Short mmCIF file of C-alpha atoms in Angstrom, two decimals:
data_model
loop_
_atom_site.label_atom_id
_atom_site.label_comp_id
_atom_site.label_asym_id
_atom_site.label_seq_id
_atom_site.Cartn_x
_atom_site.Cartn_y
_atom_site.Cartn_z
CA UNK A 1 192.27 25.38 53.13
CA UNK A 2 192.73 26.84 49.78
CA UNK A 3 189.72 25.69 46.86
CA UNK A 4 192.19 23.58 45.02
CA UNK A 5 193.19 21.51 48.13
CA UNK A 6 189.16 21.51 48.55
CA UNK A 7 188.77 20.11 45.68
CA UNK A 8 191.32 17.78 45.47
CA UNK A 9 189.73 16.33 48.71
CA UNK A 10 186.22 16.30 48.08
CA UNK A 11 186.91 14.54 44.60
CA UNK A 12 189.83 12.53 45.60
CA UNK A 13 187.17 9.30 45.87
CA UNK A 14 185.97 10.12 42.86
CA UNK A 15 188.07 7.12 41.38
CA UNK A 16 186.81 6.87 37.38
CA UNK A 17 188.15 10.30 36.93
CA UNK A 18 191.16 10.15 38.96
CA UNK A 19 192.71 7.14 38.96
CA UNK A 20 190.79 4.67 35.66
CA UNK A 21 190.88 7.90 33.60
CA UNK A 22 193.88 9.87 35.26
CA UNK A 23 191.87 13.27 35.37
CA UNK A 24 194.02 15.79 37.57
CA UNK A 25 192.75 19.02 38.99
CA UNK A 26 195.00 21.63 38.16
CA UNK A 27 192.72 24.81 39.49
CA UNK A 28 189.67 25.04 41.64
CA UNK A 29 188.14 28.06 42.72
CA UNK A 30 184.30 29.03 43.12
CA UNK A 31 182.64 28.35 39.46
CA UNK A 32 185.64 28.01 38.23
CA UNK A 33 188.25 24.68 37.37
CA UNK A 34 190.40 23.51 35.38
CA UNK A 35 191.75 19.97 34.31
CA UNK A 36 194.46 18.11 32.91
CA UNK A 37 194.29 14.68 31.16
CA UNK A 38 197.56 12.81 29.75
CA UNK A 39 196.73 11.21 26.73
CA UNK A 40 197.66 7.28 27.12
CA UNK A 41 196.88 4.19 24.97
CA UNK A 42 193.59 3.77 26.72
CA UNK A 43 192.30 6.74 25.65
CA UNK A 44 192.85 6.11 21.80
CA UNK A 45 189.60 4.94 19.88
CA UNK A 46 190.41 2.21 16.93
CA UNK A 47 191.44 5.39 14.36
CA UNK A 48 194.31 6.54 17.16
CA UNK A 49 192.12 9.61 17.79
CA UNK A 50 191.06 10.45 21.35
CA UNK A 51 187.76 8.77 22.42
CA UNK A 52 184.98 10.66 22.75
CA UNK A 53 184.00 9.70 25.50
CA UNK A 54 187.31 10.07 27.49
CA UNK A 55 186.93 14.09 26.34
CA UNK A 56 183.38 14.09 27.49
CA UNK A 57 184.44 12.44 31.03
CA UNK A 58 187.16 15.13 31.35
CA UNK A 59 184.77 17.79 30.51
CA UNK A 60 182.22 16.38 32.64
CA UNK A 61 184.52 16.19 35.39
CA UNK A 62 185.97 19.69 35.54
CA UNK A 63 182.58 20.92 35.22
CA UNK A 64 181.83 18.65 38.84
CA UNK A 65 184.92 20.19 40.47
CA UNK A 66 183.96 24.15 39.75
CA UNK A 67 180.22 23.74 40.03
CA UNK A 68 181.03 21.65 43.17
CA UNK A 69 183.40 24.38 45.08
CA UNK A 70 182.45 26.65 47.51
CA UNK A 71 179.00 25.79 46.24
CA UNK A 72 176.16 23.19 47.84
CA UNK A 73 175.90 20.05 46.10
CA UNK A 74 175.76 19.98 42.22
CA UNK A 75 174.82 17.34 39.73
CA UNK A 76 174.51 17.57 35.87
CA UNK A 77 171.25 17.59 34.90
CA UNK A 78 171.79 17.87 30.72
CA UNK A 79 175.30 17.97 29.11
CA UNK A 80 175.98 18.68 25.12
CA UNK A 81 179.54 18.32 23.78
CA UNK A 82 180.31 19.23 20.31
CA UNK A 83 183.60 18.10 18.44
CA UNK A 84 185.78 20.31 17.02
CA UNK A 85 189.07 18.67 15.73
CA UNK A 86 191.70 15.91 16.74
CA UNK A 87 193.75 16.60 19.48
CA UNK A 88 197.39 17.02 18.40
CA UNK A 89 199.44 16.79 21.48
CA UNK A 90 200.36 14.54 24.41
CA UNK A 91 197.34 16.31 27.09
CA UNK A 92 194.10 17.45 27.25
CA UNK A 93 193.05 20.51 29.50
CA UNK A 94 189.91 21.22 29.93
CA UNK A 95 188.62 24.68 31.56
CA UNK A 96 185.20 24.96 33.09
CA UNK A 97 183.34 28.71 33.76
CA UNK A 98 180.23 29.69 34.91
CA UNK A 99 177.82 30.97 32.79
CA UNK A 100 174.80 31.60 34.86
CA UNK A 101 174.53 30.76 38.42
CA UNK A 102 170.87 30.45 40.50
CA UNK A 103 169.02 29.31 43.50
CA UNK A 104 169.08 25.78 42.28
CA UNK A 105 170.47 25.67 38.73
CA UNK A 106 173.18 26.22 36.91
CA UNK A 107 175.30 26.54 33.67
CA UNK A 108 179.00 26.05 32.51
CA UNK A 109 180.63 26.23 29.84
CA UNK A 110 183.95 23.92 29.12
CA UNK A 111 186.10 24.19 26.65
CA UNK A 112 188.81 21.26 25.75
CA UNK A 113 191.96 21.88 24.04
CA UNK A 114 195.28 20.33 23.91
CA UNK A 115 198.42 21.62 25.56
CA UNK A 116 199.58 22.57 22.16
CA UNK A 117 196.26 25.40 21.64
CA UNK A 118 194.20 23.21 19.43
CA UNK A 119 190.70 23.38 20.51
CA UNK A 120 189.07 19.73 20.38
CA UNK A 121 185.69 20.30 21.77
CA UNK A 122 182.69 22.88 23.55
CA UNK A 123 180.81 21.28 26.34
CA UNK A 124 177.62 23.08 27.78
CA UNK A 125 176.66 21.39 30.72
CA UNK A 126 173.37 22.57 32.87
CA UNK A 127 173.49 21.36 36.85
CA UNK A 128 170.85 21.21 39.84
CA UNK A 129 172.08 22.30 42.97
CA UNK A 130 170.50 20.74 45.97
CA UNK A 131 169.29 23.44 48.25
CA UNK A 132 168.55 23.05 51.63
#
């Protein structure tokens, strides 16, 4: 089994990502993901812009599915997100890579940017993984 069909199955019950939010894993490998949100109605604030929290729950989420494969069980422990501009397009993809790696922690760096380049927001996210 490839990571990607891994991770589709070990998150596939995840169902606030994947099927209220519509998250989908595009890439999975060991510290490593990337994922795709299509921008719908529900994901528009009252100014038409992209909620922030719908960003954050991507980012979040691709940061589950790389610190989560071929790895032992990871959960965030702190996450900061900083906003960088309006997304332009139709999708956001967010990419997920390991920073630092250790016996029981970990950190990741996502970034989120639209399918048109535009970079919408930096997400460092710190996890505990359970050992043992």
């Amino acid at each position: 089994m490839s990571y990607l069909e891994e991770a589709r199955a070990r998150f596939a019950e995840d169902l606030f990502a994947t099927e209220a939010t519509g998250i989908v894993i595009e890439e999975a490998d060991v510290n490593y993901a990337k994922c795709r949100l299509t921008i719908q109605k529900k994901h528009q604030n009252a100014a038409g812009a992209v909620m922030g929290g719908a960003i954050y729950t991507l980012a979040d989420f691709t940061f589950a599915v790389a610190a989560n494969t071929g790895n032992p069980l990871t959960v965030s422990q702190t996450g900061t997100v900083t906003y960088l501009g309006g997304a332009k397009g139709k999708e956001l993809i967010a990419e997920a890579k390991c920073v630092k790696s250790g016996r029981s922690t970990c950190f990741f760096l996502i970034e989120v940017k639209d399918e048109l380049g535009t970079l919408v927001a930096n997400v460092g996210i710190s996890g505990f993984r359970k050992v043992g």
